[in-house]
PDB file of C-alpha atoms in Angstrom:
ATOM      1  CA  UNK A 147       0.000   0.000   0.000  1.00  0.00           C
ATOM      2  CA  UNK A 148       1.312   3.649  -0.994  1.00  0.00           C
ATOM      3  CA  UNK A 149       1.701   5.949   1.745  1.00  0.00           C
ATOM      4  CA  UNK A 150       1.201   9.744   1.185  1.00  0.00           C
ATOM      5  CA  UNK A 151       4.428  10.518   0.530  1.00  0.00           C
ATOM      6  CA  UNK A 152       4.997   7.837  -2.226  1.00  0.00           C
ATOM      7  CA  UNK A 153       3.383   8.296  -5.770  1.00  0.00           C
ATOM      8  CA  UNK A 154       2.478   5.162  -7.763  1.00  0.00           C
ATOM      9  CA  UNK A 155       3.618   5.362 -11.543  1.00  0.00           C
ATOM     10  CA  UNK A 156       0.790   5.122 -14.316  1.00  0.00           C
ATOM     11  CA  UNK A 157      -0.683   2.806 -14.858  1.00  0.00           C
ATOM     12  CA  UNK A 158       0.580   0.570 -11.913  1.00  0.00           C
ATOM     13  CA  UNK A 159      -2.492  -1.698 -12.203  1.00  0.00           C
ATOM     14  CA  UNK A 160      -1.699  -4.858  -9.846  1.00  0.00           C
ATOM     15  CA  UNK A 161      -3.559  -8.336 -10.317  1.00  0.00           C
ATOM     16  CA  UNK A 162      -5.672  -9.270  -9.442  1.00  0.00           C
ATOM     17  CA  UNK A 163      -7.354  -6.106  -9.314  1.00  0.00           C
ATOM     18  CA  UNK A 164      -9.127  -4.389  -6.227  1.00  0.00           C
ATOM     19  CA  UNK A 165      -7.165  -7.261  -3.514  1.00  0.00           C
ATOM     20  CA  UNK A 166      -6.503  -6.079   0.167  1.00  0.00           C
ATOM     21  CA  UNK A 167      -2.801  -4.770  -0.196  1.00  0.00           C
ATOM     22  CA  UNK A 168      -2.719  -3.840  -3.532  1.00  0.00           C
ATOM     23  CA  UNK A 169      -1.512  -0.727  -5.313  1.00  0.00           C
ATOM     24  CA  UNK A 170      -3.779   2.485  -3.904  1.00  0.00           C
ATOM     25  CA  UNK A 171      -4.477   5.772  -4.298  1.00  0.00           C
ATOM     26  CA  UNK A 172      -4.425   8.482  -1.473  1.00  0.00           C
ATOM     27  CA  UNK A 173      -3.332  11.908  -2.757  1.00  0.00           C
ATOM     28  CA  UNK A 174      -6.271  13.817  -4.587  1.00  0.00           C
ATOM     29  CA  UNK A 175      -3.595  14.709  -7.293  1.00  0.00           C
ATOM     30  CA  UNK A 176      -2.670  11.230  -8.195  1.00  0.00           C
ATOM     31  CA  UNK A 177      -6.724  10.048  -8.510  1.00  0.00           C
ATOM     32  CA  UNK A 178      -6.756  13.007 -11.370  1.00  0.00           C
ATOM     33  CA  UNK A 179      -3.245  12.012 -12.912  1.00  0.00           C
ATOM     34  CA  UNK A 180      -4.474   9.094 -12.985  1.00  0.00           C
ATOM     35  CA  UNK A 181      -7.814   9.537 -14.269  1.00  0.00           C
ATOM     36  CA  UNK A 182      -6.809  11.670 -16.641  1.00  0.00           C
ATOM     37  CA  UNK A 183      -4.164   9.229 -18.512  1.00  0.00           C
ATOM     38  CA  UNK A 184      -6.773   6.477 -18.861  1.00  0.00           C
ATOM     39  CA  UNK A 185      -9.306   8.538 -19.878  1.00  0.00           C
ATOM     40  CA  UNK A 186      -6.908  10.461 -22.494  1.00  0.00           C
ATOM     41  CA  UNK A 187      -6.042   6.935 -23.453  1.00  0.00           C
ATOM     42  CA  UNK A 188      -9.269   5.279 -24.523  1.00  0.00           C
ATOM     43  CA  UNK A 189     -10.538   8.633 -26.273  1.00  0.00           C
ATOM     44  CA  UNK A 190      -7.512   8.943 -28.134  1.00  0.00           C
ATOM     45  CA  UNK A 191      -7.752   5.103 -29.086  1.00  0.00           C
ATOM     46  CA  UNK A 192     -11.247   4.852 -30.177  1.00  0.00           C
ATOM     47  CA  UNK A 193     -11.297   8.386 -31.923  1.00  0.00           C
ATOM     48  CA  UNK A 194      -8.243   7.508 -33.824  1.00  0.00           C
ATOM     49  CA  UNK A 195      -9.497   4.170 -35.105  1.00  0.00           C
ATOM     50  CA  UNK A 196     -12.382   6.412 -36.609  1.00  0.00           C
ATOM     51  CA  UNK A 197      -9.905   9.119 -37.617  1.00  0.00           C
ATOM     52  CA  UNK A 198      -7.983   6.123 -39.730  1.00  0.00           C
ATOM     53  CA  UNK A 199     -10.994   4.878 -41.275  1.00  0.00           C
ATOM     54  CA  UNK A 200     -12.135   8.354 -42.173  1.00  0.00           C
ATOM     55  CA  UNK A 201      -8.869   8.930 -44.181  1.00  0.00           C
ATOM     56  CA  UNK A 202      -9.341   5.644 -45.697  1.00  0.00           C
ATOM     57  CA  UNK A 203     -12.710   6.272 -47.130  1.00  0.00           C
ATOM     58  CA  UNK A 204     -11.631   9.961 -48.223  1.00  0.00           C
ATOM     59  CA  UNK A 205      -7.952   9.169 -49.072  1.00  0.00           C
ATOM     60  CA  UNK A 206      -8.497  11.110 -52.306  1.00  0.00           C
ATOM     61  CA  UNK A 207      -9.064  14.265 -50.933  1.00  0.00           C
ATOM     62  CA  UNK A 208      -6.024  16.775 -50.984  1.00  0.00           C
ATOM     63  CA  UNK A 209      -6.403  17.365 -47.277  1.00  0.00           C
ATOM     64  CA  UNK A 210      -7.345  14.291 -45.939  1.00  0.00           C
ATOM     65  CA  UNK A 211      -4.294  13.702 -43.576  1.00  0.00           C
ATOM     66  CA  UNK A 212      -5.969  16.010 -41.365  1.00  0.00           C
ATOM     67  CA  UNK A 213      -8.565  14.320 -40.862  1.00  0.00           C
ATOM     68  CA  UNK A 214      -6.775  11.684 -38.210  1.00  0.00           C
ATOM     69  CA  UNK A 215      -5.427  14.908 -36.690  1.00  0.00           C
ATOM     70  CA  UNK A 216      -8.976  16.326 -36.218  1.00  0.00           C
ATOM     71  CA  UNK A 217      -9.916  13.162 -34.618  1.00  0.00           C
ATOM     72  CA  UNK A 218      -6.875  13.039 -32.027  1.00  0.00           C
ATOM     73  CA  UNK A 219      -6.913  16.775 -31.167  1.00  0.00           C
ATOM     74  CA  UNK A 220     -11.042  16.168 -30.659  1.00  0.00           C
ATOM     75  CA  UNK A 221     -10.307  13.123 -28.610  1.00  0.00           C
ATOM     76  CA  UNK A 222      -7.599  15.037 -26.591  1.00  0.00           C
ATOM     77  CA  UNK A 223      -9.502  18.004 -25.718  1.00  0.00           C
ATOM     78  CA  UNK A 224     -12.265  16.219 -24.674  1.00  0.00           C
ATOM     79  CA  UNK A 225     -10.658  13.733 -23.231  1.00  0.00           C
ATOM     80  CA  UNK A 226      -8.902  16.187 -21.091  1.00  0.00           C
ATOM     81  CA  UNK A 227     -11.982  17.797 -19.790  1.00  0.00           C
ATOM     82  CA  UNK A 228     -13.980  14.780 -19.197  1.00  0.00           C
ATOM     83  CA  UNK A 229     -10.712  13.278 -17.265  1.00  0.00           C
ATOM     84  CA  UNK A 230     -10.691  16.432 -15.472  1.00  0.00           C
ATOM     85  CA  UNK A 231     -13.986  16.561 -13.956  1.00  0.00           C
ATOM     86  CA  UNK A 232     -14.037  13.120 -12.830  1.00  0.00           C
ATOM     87  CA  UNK A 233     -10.892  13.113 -11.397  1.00  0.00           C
ATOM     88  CA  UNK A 234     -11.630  16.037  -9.268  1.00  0.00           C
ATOM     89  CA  UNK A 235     -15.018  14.430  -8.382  1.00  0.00           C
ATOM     90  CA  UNK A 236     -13.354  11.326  -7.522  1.00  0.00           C
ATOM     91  CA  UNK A 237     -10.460  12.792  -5.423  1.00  0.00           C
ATOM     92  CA  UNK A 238     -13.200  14.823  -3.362  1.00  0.00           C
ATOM     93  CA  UNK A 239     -15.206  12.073  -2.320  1.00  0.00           C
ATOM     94  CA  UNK A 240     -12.149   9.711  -1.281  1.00  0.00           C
ATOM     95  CA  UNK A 241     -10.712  12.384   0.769  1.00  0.00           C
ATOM     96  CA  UNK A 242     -13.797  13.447   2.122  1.00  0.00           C
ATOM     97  CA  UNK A 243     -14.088  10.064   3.488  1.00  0.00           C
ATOM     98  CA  UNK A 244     -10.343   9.168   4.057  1.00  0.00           C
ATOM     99  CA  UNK A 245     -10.632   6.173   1.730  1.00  0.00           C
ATOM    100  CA  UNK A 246      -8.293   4.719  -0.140  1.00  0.00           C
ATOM    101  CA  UNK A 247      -8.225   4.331  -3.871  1.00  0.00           C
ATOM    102  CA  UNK A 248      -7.616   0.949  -6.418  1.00  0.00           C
ATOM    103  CA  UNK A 249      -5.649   1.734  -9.217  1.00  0.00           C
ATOM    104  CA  UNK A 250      -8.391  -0.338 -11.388  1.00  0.00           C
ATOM    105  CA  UNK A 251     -10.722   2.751 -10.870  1.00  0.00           C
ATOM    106  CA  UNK A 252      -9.992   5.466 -12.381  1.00  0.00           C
ATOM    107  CA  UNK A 253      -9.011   2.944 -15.827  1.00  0.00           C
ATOM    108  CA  UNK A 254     -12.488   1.891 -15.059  1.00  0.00           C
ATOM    109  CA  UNK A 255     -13.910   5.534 -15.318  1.00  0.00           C
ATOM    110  CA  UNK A 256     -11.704   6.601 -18.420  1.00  0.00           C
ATOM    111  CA  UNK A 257     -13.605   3.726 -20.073  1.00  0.00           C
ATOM    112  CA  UNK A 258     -16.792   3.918 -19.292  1.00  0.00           C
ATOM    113  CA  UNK A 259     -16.035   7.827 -20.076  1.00  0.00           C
ATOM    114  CA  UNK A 260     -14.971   6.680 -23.702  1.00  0.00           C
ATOM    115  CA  UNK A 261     -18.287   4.562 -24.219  1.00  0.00           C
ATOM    116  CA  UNK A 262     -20.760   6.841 -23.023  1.00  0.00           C
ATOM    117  CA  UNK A 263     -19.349   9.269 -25.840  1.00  0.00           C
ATOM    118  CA  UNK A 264     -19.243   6.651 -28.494  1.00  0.00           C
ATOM    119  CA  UNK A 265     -22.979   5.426 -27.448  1.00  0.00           C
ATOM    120  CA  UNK A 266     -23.732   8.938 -27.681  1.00  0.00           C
ATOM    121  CA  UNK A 267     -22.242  10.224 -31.135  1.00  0.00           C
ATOM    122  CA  UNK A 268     -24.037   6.613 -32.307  1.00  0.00           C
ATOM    123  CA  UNK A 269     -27.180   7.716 -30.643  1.00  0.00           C
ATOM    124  CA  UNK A 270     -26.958  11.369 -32.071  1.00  0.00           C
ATOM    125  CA  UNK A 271     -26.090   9.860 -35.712  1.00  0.00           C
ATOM    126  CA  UNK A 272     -28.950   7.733 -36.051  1.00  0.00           C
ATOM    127  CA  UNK A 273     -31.726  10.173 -34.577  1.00  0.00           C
ATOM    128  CA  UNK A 274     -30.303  13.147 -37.235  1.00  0.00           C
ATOM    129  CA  UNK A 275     -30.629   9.738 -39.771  1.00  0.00           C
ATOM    130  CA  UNK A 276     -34.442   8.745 -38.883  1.00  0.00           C
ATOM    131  CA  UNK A 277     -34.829  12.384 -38.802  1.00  0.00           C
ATOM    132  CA  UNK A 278     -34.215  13.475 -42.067  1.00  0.00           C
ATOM    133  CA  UNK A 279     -36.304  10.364 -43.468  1.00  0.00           C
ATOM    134  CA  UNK A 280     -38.866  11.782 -41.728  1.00  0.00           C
ATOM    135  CA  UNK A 281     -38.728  14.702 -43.371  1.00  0.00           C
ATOM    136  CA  UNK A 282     -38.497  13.199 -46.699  1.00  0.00           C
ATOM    137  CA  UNK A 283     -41.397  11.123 -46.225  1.00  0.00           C
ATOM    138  CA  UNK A 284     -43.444  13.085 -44.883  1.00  0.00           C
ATOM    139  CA  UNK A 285     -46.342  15.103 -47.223  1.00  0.00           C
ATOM    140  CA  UNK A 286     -47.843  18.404 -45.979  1.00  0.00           C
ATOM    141  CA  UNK A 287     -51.757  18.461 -46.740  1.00  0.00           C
ATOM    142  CA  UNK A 288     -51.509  14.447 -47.605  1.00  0.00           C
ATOM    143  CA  UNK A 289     -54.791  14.315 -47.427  1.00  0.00           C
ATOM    144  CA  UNK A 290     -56.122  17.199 -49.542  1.00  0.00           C
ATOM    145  CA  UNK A 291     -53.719  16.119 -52.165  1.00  0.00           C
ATOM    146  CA  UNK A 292     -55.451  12.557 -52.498  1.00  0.00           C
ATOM    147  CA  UNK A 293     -58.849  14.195 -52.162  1.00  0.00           C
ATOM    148  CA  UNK A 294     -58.050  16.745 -55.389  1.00  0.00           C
ATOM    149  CA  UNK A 295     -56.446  13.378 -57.156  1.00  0.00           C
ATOM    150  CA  UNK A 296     -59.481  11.871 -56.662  1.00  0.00           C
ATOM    151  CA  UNK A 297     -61.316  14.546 -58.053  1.00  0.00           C
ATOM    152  CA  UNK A 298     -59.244  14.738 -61.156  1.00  0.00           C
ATOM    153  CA  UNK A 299     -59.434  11.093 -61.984  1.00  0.00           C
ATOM    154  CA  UNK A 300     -63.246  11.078 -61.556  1.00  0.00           C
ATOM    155  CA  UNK A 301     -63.017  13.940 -63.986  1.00  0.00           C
ATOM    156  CA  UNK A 302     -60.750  12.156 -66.217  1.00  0.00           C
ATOM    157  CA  UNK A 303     -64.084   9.312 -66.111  1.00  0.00           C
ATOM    158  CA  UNK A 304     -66.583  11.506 -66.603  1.00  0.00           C
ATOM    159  CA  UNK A 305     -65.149  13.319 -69.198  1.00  0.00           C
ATOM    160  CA  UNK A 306     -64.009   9.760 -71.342  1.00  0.00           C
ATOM    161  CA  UNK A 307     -67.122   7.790 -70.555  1.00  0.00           C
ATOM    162  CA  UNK A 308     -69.644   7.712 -72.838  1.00  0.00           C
ATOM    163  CA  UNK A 309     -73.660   6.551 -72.574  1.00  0.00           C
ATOM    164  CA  UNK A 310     -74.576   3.505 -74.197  1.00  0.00           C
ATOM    165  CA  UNK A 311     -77.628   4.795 -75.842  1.00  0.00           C
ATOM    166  CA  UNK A 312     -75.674   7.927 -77.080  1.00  0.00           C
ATOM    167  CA  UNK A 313     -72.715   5.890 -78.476  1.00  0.00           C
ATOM    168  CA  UNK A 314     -75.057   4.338 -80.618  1.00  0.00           C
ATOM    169  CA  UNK A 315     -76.829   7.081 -81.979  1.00  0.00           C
ATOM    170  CA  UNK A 316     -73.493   8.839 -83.049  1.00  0.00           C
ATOM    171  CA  UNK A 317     -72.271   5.763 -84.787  1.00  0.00           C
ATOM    172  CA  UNK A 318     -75.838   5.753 -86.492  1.00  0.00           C
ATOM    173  CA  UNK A 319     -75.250   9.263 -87.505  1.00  0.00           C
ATOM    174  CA  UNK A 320     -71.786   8.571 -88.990  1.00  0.00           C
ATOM    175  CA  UNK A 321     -72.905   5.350 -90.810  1.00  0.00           C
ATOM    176  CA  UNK A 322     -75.452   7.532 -92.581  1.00  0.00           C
ATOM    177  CA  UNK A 323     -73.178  10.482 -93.296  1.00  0.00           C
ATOM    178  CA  UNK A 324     -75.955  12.901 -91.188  1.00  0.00           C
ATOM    179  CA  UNK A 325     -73.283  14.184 -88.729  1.00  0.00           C
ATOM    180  CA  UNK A 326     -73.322  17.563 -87.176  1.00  0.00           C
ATOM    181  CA  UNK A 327     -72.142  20.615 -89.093  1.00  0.00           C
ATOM    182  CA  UNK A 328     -70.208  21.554 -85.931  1.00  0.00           C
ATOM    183  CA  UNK A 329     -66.526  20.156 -87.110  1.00  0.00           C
ATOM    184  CA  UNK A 330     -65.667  20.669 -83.471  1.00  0.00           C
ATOM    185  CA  UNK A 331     -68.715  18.990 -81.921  1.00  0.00           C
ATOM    186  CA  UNK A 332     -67.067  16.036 -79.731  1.00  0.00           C
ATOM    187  CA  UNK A 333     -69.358  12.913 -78.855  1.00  0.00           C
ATOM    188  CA  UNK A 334     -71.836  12.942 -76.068  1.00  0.00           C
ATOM    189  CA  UNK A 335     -70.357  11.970 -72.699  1.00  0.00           C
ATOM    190  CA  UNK A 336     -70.613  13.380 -69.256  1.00  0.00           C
ATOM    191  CA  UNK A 337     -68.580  16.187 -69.033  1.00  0.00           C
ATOM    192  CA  UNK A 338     -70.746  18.759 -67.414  1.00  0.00           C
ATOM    193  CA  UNK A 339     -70.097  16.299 -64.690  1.00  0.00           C
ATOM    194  CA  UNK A 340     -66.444  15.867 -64.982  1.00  0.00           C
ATOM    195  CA  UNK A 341     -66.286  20.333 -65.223  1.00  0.00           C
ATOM    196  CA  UNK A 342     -68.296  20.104 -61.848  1.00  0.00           C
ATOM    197  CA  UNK A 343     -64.949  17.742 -60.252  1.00  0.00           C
ATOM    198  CA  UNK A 344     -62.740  19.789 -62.128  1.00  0.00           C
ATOM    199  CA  UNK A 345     -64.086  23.204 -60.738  1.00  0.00           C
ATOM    200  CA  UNK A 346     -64.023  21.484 -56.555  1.00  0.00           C
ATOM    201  CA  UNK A 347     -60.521  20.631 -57.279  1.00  0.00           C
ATOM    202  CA  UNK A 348     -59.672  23.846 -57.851  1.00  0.00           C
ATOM    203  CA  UNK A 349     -61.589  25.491 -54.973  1.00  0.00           C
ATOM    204  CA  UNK A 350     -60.014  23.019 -52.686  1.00  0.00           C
ATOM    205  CA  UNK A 351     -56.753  24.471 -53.774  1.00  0.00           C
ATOM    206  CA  UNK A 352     -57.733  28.000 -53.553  1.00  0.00           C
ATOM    207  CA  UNK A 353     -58.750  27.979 -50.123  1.00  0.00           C
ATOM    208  CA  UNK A 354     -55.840  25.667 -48.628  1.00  0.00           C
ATOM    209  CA  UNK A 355     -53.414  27.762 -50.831  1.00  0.00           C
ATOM    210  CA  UNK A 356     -52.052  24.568 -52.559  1.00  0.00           C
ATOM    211  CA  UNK A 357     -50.282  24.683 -56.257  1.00  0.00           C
ATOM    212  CA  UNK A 358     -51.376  22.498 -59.027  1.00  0.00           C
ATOM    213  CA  UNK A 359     -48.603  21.032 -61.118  1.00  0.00           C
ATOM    214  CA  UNK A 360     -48.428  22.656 -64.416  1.00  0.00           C
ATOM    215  CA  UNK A 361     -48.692  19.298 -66.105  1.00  0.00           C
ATOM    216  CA  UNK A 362     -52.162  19.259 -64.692  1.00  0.00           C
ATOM    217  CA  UNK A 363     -52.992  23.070 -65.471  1.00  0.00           C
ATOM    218  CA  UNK A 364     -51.613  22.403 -68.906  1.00  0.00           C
ATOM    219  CA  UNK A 365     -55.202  19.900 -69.237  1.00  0.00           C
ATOM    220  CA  UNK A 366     -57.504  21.819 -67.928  1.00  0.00           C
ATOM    221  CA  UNK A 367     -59.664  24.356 -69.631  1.00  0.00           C
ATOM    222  CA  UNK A 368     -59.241  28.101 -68.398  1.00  0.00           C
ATOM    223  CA  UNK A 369     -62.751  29.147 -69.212  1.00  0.00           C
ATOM    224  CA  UNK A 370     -64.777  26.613 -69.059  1.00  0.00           C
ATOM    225  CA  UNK A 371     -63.281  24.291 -66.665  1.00  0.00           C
ATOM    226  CA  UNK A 372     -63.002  21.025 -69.180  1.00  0.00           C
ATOM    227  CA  UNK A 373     -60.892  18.428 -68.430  1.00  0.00           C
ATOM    228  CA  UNK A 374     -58.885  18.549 -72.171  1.00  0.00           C
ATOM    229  CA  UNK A 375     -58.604  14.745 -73.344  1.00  0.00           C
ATOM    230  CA  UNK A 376     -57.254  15.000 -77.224  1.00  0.00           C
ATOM    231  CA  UNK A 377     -60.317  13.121 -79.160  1.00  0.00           C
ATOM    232  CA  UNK A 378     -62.837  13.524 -76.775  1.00  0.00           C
ATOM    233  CA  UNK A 379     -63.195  17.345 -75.808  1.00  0.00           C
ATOM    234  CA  UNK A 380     -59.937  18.983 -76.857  1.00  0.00           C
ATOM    235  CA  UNK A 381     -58.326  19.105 -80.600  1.00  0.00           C
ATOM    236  CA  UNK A 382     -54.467  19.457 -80.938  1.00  0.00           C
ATOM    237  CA  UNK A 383     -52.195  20.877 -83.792  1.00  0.00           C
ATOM    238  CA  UNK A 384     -48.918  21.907 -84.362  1.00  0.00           C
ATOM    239  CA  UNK A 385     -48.620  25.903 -85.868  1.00  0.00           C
ATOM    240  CA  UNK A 386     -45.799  27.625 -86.923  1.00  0.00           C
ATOM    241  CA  UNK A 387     -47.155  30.935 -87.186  1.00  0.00           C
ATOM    242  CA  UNK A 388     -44.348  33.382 -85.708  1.00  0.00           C
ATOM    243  CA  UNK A 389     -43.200  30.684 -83.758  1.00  0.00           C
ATOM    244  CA  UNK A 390     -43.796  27.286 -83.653  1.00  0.00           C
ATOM    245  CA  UNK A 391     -46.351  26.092 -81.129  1.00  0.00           C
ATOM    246  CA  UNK A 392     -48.930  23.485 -79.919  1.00  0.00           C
ATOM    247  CA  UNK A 393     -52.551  24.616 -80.064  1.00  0.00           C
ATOM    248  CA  UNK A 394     -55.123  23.020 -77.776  1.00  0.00           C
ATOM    249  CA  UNK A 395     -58.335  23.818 -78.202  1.00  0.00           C
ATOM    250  CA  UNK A 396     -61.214  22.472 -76.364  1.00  0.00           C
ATOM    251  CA  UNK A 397     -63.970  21.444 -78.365  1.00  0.00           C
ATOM    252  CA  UNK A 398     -66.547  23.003 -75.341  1.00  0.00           C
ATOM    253  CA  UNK A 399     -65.967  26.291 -75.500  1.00  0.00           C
ATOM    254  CA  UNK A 400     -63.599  26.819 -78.399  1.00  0.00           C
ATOM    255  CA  UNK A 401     -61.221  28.558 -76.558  1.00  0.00           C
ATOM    256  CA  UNK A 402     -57.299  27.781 -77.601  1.00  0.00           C
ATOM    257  CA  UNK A 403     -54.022  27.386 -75.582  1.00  0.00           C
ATOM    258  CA  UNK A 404     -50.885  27.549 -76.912  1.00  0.00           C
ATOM    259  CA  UNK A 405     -47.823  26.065 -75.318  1.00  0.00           C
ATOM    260  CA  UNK A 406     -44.050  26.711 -77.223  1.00  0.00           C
ATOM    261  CA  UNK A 407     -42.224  23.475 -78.802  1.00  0.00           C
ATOM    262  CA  UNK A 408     -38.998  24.571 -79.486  1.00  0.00           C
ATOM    263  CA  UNK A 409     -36.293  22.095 -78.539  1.00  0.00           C
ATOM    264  CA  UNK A 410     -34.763  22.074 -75.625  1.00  0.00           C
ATOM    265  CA  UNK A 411     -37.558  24.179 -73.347  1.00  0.00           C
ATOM    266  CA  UNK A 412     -38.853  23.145 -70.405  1.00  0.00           C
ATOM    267  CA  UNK A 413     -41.018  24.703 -67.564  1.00  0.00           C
ATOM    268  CA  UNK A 414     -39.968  24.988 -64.213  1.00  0.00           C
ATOM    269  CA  UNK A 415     -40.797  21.560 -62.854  1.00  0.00           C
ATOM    270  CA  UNK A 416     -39.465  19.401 -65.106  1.00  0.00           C
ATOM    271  CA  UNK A 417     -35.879  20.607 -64.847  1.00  0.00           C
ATOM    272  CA  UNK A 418     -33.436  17.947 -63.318  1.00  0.00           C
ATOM    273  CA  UNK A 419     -32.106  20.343 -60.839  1.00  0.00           C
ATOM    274  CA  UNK A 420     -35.832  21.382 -59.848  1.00  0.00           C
ATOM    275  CA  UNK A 421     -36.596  17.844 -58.739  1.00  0.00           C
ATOM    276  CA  UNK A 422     -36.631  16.795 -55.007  1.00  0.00           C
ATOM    277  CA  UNK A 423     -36.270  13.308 -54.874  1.00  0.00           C
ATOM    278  CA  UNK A 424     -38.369  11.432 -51.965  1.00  0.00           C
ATOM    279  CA  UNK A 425     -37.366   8.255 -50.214  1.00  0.00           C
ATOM    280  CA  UNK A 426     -40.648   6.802 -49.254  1.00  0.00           C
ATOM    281  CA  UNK A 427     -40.014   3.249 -47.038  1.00  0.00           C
ATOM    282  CA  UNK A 428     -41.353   0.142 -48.392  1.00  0.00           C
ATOM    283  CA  UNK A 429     -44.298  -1.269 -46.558  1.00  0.00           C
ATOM    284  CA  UNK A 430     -43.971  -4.081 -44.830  1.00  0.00           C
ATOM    285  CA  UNK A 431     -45.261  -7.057 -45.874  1.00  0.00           C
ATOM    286  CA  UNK A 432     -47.695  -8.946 -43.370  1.00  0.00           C
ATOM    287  CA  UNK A 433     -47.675 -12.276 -42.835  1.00  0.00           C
ATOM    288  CA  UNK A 434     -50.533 -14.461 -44.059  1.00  0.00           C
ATOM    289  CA  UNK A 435     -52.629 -16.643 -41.289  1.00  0.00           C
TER     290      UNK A 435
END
């Protein structure tokens, strides 16, 4: 046993540990030597394994040498501080009860010092990870957004389907050359319907302040609210007329669009760069009974 004039040299760890006359610890300035050098020791180990595996991944980069360096100088100053603290904790309360001190303990701190912070940059890792999949999955106004889809494919229906009893009557008419005089008279269908989807779509929009995709605008009629399908109540050509363009005109109200078709344009949203991409999880399959 050390008396208090004789100071054990680091790491003079006896075995087997914490026996009756082993090495001890009595001064308050050898429990924070000694705290300190284990603790200094394990950060230093652990955050230069990760420092070395760092540079191996990003060996290419020009300054990657300092990234083991960042790692030890990290591990040091924290190390230090951490060491520090307990240390002085530790000598306190052995002094304050004139106890003596195994040499085992304060390696015992310095490494359960070094796991806490590993379990803790893990811990701090994986919550920023599940984090930002949160945010990539998740949808503001989910629900209004399926409800105006809804809407838009119903109108997409209505606007496409056509009556039985009116089918047949306009394939009478063409068989006997009596068609309309009204070139752009499209068949029968239910479109007055489909406008009616078409028009709560957009009011659902309007009042929750929510933008349509312009590849949806793009079908839809301005004036009249049709839901432009090419054959059934829009008609499409290609003009050149000061510059070339697509016409769409909808066969309801015979009001025209015109969209430009030169090569290489593209609006806003379809642009690569313009595109967030969204990692939504698989779901998980359930197991038949």
């Amino acid at each position: 046993m050390s008396s208090l004039n004789s100071t054990p040299t680091w790491p003079s760890l006896d075995w087997p540990p914490f026996r009756d006359r082993g090495i001890s610890l009595e001064a308050k300035e050898d429990i924070w030597r000694f705290t300190v050098f284990w603790t200094l020791l394990f950060f230093a180990s652990i955050y230069g394994t990760a420092g070395i595996w760092a540079w191996i991944v990003f060996h290419r980069w020009r300054w990657s040498f300092l990234i083991p360096v960042g790692f030890i100088a990290v591990s040091l100053l924290t190390g230090l501080v951490g060491g520090t603290i307990v240390g002085y904790v530790l000598g306190a309360l052995y002094n304050s009860g004139s106890f003596i001190l195994s040499t085992w303990v304060p390696c015992l701190w310095g490494l359960t010092q070094a796991l806490v912070a590993v379990m803790g940059s893990r811990r701090s890792a994986m919550t920023k990870k599940n984090k930002g999949k949160n945010l990539q999955c998740r949808v503001d106004h989910r629900e209004l957004f399926q409800r105006m889809n809804f809407l838009y494919q119903a109108a997409a229906l209505m606007t496409t389907t056509i009556l039985p009893e009116q089918n047949n009557q306009i394939n009478s008419k063409n068989k006997s050359g009596s068609e309309s005089n009204n070139q752009f008279a499209s068949p029968q269908n239910i479109a007055p319907l489909g406008r009616f989807y078409i028009n709560t779509m957009k009011n659902i929009g309007k009042k929750q302040v929510l933008r349509m995709d312009p590849s949806i605008k793009r079908t839809l009629c301005n004036r009249c609210e049709t839901l432009l399908v090419p054959g059934f109540t829009s008609r499409i050509r290609v003009k050149s007329r000061k510059q070339k363009h697509l016409e769409v005109m909808c066969t309801e109200c015979l009001s025209t669009k015109s969209f430009p078709v030169r090569e290489g344009y593209q609006i806003f949203s379809e642009k690569s760069e313009n595109i967030a991409s969204v990692d939504i999880p698989e779901p998980h399959e359930e197991s038949e009974i």
